[in-house]
GROMACS .gro file of C-alpha atoms in nm:
model
  265
    1MET     CA    1  10.964   7.828   8.886
    2VAL     CA    2  10.991   8.131   8.656
    3ALA     CA    3  10.815   8.456   8.738
    4THR     CA    4  10.550   8.415   8.468
    5ASP     CA    5  10.458   8.071   8.600
    6LEU     CA    6  10.431   8.214   8.954
    7ARG     CA    7  10.200   8.490   8.836
    8SER     CA    8   9.983   8.233   8.665
    9CYS     CA    9   9.952   8.036   8.989
   10LEU     CA   10   9.844   8.344   9.179
   11LEU     CA   11   9.538   8.414   8.959
   12SER     CA   12   9.223   8.338   9.156
   13ILE     CA   13   8.942   8.129   9.014
   14ASN     CA   14   8.586   8.248   8.944
   15PRO     CA   15   8.374   7.977   9.115
   16LEU     CA   16   8.094   8.031   8.861
   17THR     CA   17   8.309   7.950   8.562
   18GLY     CA   18   8.598   7.747   8.701
   19ASN     CA   19   8.835   7.978   8.509
   20SER     CA   20   9.055   8.261   8.623
   21TRP     CA   21   8.877   8.592   8.683
   22PHE     CA   22   9.106   8.798   8.464
   23HIS     CA   23   8.924   9.126   8.382
   24ASP     CA   24   8.597   9.016   8.542
   25PHE     CA   25   8.715   9.032   8.905
   26PRO     CA   26   8.465   9.246   9.097
   27LEU     CA   27   8.552   9.580   9.247
   28VAL     CA   28   8.693   9.539   9.596
   29THR     CA   29   8.689   9.839   9.822
   30ASN     CA   30   8.906   9.909  10.122
   31ARG     CA   31   8.603   9.857  10.343
   32ASP     CA   32   8.575   9.508  10.199
   33ILE     CA   33   8.940   9.448  10.284
   34VAL     CA   34   8.888   9.564  10.640
   35GLN     CA   35   8.584   9.337  10.678
   36ALA     CA   36   8.805   9.044  10.564
   37PHE     CA   37   9.062   9.145  10.829
   38ASP     CA   38   8.790   9.161  11.091
   39ARG     CA   39   8.670   8.813  10.995
   40LEU     CA   40   9.024   8.693  11.050
   41ARG     CA   41   9.037   8.871  11.387
   42GLU     CA   42   8.714   8.691  11.490
   43ASN     CA   43   8.842   8.352  11.372
   44LEU     CA   44   9.168   8.403  11.567
   45GLY     CA   45   8.967   8.478  11.881
   46ILE     CA   46   9.101   8.831  11.914
   47THR     CA   47   8.847   9.043  12.104
   48LYS     CA   48   9.024   9.377  12.101
   49VAL     CA   49   9.275   9.542  11.867
   50ASN     CA   50   9.532   9.725  12.078
   51SER     CA   51   9.710   9.914  11.801
   52LEU     CA   52   9.699   9.955  11.424
   53ILE     CA   53   9.998  10.068  11.227
   54GLY     CA   54  10.025  10.107  10.856
   55VAL     CA   55  10.184  10.291  10.572
   56HIS     CA   56   9.896  10.412  10.357
   57SER     CA   57   9.661  10.355  10.648
   58VAL     CA   58   9.359  10.322  10.422
   59ASP     CA   59   9.285  10.002  10.612
   60ASN     CA   60   9.360  10.162  10.949
   61ARG     CA   61   9.130  10.450  10.878
   62CYS     CA   62   8.854  10.216  10.761
   63TRP     CA   63   8.894   9.997  11.067
   64SER     CA   64   8.888  10.292  11.302
   65GLY     CA   65   8.578  10.430  11.127
   66GLN     CA   66   8.385  10.106  11.088
   67TYR     CA   67   8.463   9.947  11.419
   68LYS     CA   68   8.526  10.247  11.639
   69ASN     CA   69   8.273  10.136  11.899
   70ARG     CA   70   8.359   9.766  11.898
   71ASN     CA   71   8.716   9.652  11.906
   72CYS     CA   72   8.971   9.910  11.797
   73SER     CA   73   9.150  10.089  12.006
   74ARG     CA   74   9.403  10.189  12.251
   75GLY     CA   75   9.629  10.321  11.979
   76SER     CA   76   9.592  10.377  11.609
   77PHE     CA   77   9.870  10.498  11.386
   78LEU     CA   78   9.747  10.676  11.073
   79LEU     CA   79  10.011  10.769  10.819
   80ARG     CA   80   9.809  10.841  10.505
   81VAL     CA   81   9.469  10.980  10.418
   82MET     CA   82   9.170  10.924  10.191
   83HIS     CA   83   9.164  10.931   9.815
   84PHE     CA   84   9.247  11.280   9.694
   85ILE     CA   85   9.237  11.411   9.335
   86ARG     CA   86   9.614  11.382   9.277
   87HIS     CA   87   9.615  11.016   9.375
   88GLY     CA   88   9.346  10.938   9.124
   89GLU     CA   89   9.518  11.129   8.847
   90LEU     CA   90   9.837  10.930   8.896
   91ARG     CA   91   9.668  10.592   8.921
   92SER     CA   92   9.454  10.667   8.619
   93THR     CA   93   9.768  10.746   8.420
   94ASN     CA   94   9.918  10.419   8.549
   95ARG     CA   95   9.621  10.221   8.412
   96ASN     CA   96   9.621  10.408   8.082
   97ALA     CA   97   9.989  10.318   8.035
   98TRP     CA   98   9.933   9.945   7.999
   99GLN     CA   99   9.615   9.968   7.788
  100LEU     CA  100   9.773  10.150   7.501
  101PRO     CA  101  10.004  10.038   7.218
  102PRO     CA  102  10.276   9.921   7.193
  103THR     CA  103  10.156   9.696   7.478
  104PRO     CA  104   9.797   9.602   7.380
  105THR     CA  105   9.814   9.260   7.555
  106TRP     CA  106   9.599   9.384   7.846
  107THR     CA  107   9.277   9.283   7.672
  108GLN     CA  108   9.390   8.919   7.653
  109LYS     CA  109   9.279   8.656   7.898
  110ASP     CA  110   9.631   8.555   7.986
  111ALA     CA  111   9.827   8.555   8.315
  112ARG     CA  112  10.092   8.771   8.152
  113ALA     CA  113   9.849   9.020   8.006
  114GLY     CA  114   9.949   9.380   8.061
  115SER     CA  115  10.288   9.293   8.215
  116GLU     CA  116  10.484   9.513   7.975
  117GLY     CA  117  10.240   9.798   8.020
  118MET     CA  118  10.260   9.756   8.396
  119LYS     CA  119  10.632   9.824   8.374
  120ALA     CA  120  10.558  10.162   8.217
  121ALA     CA  121  10.287  10.227   8.478
  122ARG     CA  122  10.532  10.155   8.758
  123ALA     CA  123  10.789  10.387   8.608
  124ILE     CA  124  10.534  10.664   8.600
  125ALA     CA  125  10.441  10.596   8.960
  126MET     CA  126  10.805  10.611   9.071
  127VAL     CA  127  10.816  10.980   8.976
  128SER     CA  128  10.567  11.049   9.254
  129PHE     CA  129  10.741  10.812   9.500
  130ARG     CA  130  11.077  10.990   9.503
  131SER     CA  131  11.157  11.357   9.529
  132TYR     CA  132  11.344  11.579   9.281
  133GLU     CA  133  11.636  11.607   9.523
  134ILE     CA  134  11.677  11.231   9.561
  135TYR     CA  135  11.673  11.168   9.189
  136ASN     CA  136  11.949  11.427   9.151
  137LYS     CA  137  12.143  11.274   9.437
  138ASN     CA  138  12.108  10.903   9.349
  139GLN     CA  139  12.089  10.913   8.968
  140PRO     CA  140  12.311  11.209   8.871
  141GLU     CA  141  12.444  11.255   8.522
  142VAL     CA  142  12.813  11.338   8.548
  143ALA     CA  143  12.874  11.338   8.174
  144SER     CA  144  12.735  11.665   8.035
  145GLU     CA  145  12.765  11.546   7.671
  146LYS     CA  146  12.547  11.234   7.716
  147LEU     CA  147  12.259  11.209   7.469
  148GLU     CA  148  12.111  10.873   7.573
  149GLY     CA  149  12.138  10.596   7.835
  150TYR     CA  150  12.050  10.825   8.124
  151ARG     CA  151  12.082  10.688   8.476
  152ALA     CA  152  11.737  10.802   8.578
  153ALA     CA  153  11.580  10.634   8.276
  154SER     CA  154  11.764  10.310   8.358
  155TYR     CA  155  11.646  10.330   8.715
  156GLN     CA  156  11.283  10.374   8.604
  157LYS     CA  157  11.309  10.075   8.371
  158TYR     CA  158  11.460   9.864   8.648
  159GLN     CA  159  11.180   9.947   8.891
  160GLY     CA  160  10.917   9.855   8.632
  161THR     CA  161  11.080   9.521   8.555
  162LYS     CA  162  11.122   9.440   8.922
  163LEU     CA  163  10.753   9.488   8.988
  164ALA     CA  164  10.645   9.289   8.681
  165ASN     CA  165  10.863   8.996   8.793
  166ARG     CA  166  10.693   8.968   9.133
  167PHE     CA  167  10.345   9.105   9.081
  168ASN     CA  168  10.049   9.024   8.862
  169ALA     CA  169   9.899   9.305   8.652
  170PHE     CA  170   9.545   9.199   8.740
  171SER     CA  171   9.618   9.222   9.110
  172TYR     CA  172   9.787   9.562   9.064
  173TRP     CA  173   9.482   9.683   8.870
  174SER     CA  174   9.242   9.571   9.144
  175LEU     CA  175   9.448   9.744   9.411
  176LEU     CA  176   9.455  10.067   9.218
  177ASN     CA  177   9.076  10.052   9.179
  178ALA     CA  178   9.032   9.984   9.548
  179MET     CA  179   9.242  10.287   9.641
  180ASP     CA  180   9.063  10.509   9.394
  181SER     CA  181   8.721  10.404   9.522
  182HIS     CA  182   8.804  10.485   9.884
  183HIS     CA  183   8.638  10.771  10.062
  184VAL     CA  184   8.616  10.758  10.439
  185GLY     CA  185   8.312  10.986  10.427
  186ARG     CA  186   8.100  10.766  10.198
  187GLY     CA  187   7.773  10.706  10.376
  188ARG     CA  188   7.892  10.911  10.675
  189GLY     CA  189   7.851  11.267  10.554
  190THR     CA  190   8.186  11.428  10.476
  191ALA     CA  191   8.539  11.305  10.537
  192ALA     CA  192   8.566  11.545  10.826
  193ASP     CA  193   8.245  11.407  10.975
  194ALA     CA  194   8.376  11.052  10.955
  195LEU     CA  195   8.716  11.136  11.102
  196ALA     CA  196   8.545  11.318  11.389
  197THR     CA  197   8.384  10.991  11.505
  198ILE     CA  198   8.716  10.808  11.554
  199LYS     CA  199   8.783  10.744  11.921
  200ALA     CA  200   9.121  10.574  11.884
  201LYS     CA  201   9.426  10.749  12.021
  202THR     CA  202   9.579  10.856  11.696
  203LEU     CA  203   9.924  10.949  11.566
  204VAL     CA  204   9.932  11.100  11.216
  205ILE     CA  205  10.271  11.107  11.042
  206GLY     CA  206  10.360  11.278  10.719
  207VAL     CA  207  10.685  11.297  10.520
  208SER     CA  208  10.805  11.648  10.449
  209SER     CA  209  10.895  11.592  10.081
  210ASP     CA  210  10.605  11.360   9.993
  211ILE     CA  211  10.434  11.492   9.680
  212LEU     CA  212  10.199  11.196   9.643
  213PHE     CA  213  10.046  11.230   9.991
  214PRO     CA  214  10.151  11.583  10.095
  215VAL     CA  215  10.175  11.685  10.458
  216SER     CA  216   9.875  11.912  10.413
  217GLU     CA  217   9.667  11.598  10.375
  218GLN     CA  218   9.806  11.452  10.696
  219LYS     CA  219   9.736  11.779  10.872
  220PHE     CA  220   9.372  11.750  10.755
  221ILE     CA  221   9.340  11.413  10.932
  222ALA     CA  222   9.504  11.536  11.248
  223ASP     CA  223   9.280  11.843  11.254
  224HIS     CA  224   8.966  11.630  11.233
  225VAL     CA  225   9.043  11.324  11.444
  226PRO     CA  226   8.971  11.428  11.803
  227GLY     CA  227   9.290  11.458  12.004
  228ALA     CA  228   9.514  11.334  11.724
  229GLN     CA  229   9.889  11.390  11.745
  230TYR     CA  230  10.056  11.524  11.431
  231GLU     CA  231  10.423  11.467  11.339
  232VAL     CA  232  10.631  11.523  11.024
  233ILE     CA  233  10.934  11.316  10.923
  234GLU     CA  234  11.205  11.526  10.764
  235SER     CA  235  11.331  11.340  10.458
  236LEU     CA  236  11.443  11.400  10.100
  237TYR     CA  237  11.308  11.061   9.990
  238GLY     CA  238  10.953  11.180   9.919
  239HIS     CA  239  10.676  10.924   9.947
  240ASP     CA  240  10.932  10.648   9.999
  241GLY     CA  241  11.058  10.821  10.309
  242PHE     CA  242  10.860  10.574  10.519
  243LEU     CA  243  11.082  10.297  10.382
  244VAL     CA  244  11.404  10.478  10.454
  245GLU     CA  245  11.359  10.692  10.765
  246PHE     CA  246  11.270  10.400  11.000
  247GLU     CA  247  11.476  10.541  11.289
  248GLN     CA  248  11.267  10.858  11.289
  249PHE     CA  249  10.950  10.650  11.268
  250ARG     CA  250  11.069  10.425  11.546
  251GLU     CA  251  11.134  10.717  11.779
  252LEU     CA  252  10.796  10.879  11.711
  253ILE     CA  253  10.604  10.554  11.771
  254ARG     CA  254  10.810  10.479  12.084
  255LYS     CA  255  10.715  10.816  12.228
  256PHE     CA  256  10.356  10.771  12.119
  257LEU     CA  257  10.332  10.438  12.302
  258LYS     CA  258  10.531  10.580  12.593
  259VAL     CA  259  10.773  10.289  12.603
  260LYS     CA  260  11.141  10.318  12.691
  261GLU     CA  261  11.276  10.020  12.502
  262ASN     CA  262  11.340  10.010  12.128
  263ILE     CA  263  11.055   9.895  11.904
  264LEU     CA  264  11.111   9.654  11.617
  265LEU     CA  265  10.944   9.782  11.300
   0.00000   0.00000   0.00000
C-alpha cells in the first residue's frame, strides 16, 4: 500500500455525514485527550496510575491537574510545559506554510490535501528542533564556493518528505491546534495556581540547548509544583535532545524512582 493510500485509510468518518471529516473535525484539547486516556484506564480496570512519563508532557500535566485527587500518583515525570507564546508563533507559521501558494491544495476535501505544504511546515519546525551547533556539526558545508545544493537545505527537505509519507496533514493540523489551545490554568486561575495543586511526586527535565521549550520554562514548572525535582540534560541537540540523550534520561529517572537496576526507555 502506498503512503497516500495509507493516509486516506486513516481519515476518520463524520458519523453525521458518513464522509471524512477533513476540515470540519472539531477542536480537540489536551484535556479531551486525557479524558480519553482515563476512559481507557477505567476500561482496563486500572485503579491507580503509578507513574506518568512523557516527552511534551502536556498529557501528563493535564492528568496530574485533572485527576490529582483520584488516581495519579506515586510518580509523575514532567518534561515540558504549557503553551507559551513562542510555541504558538512557530505552529502558526507551520500552518501558514501549507495554506499559501504554490501549495493551495489545503482547501480541497482530499486525503492528500496540504501534503506538500506540510513538508514546508515540517522544515520550518525542524529549525526549532535542532540547535545551531548541531546543524553546523551534522550538515557542514566543506566547499566554500558552493552556491546551491546546501546540505542543510537537503536535510530540511528530507525531514518534510519523511513526515508527509507517514502522517496525514489533517491529523497534524488537529494536533497543532490542540497544543496551541492548551493552558493548564484555564478554569483554575493562573498556571502557577494550577501547578500548585499537583500532589504527584514530580521530576521536571529540560534540555540545555532547547530553544523551543527553554529550560526557563521547565524551571517555572519546578518552582510551582510542590516539592518538584528539577534537572537539566546537557546536550547540543536542542529540542530533539530527548531523542538522543537517552542514557542521561535513564539515569535521572532511575535515581528518581530510586531503583538500582537499569530502566528500559
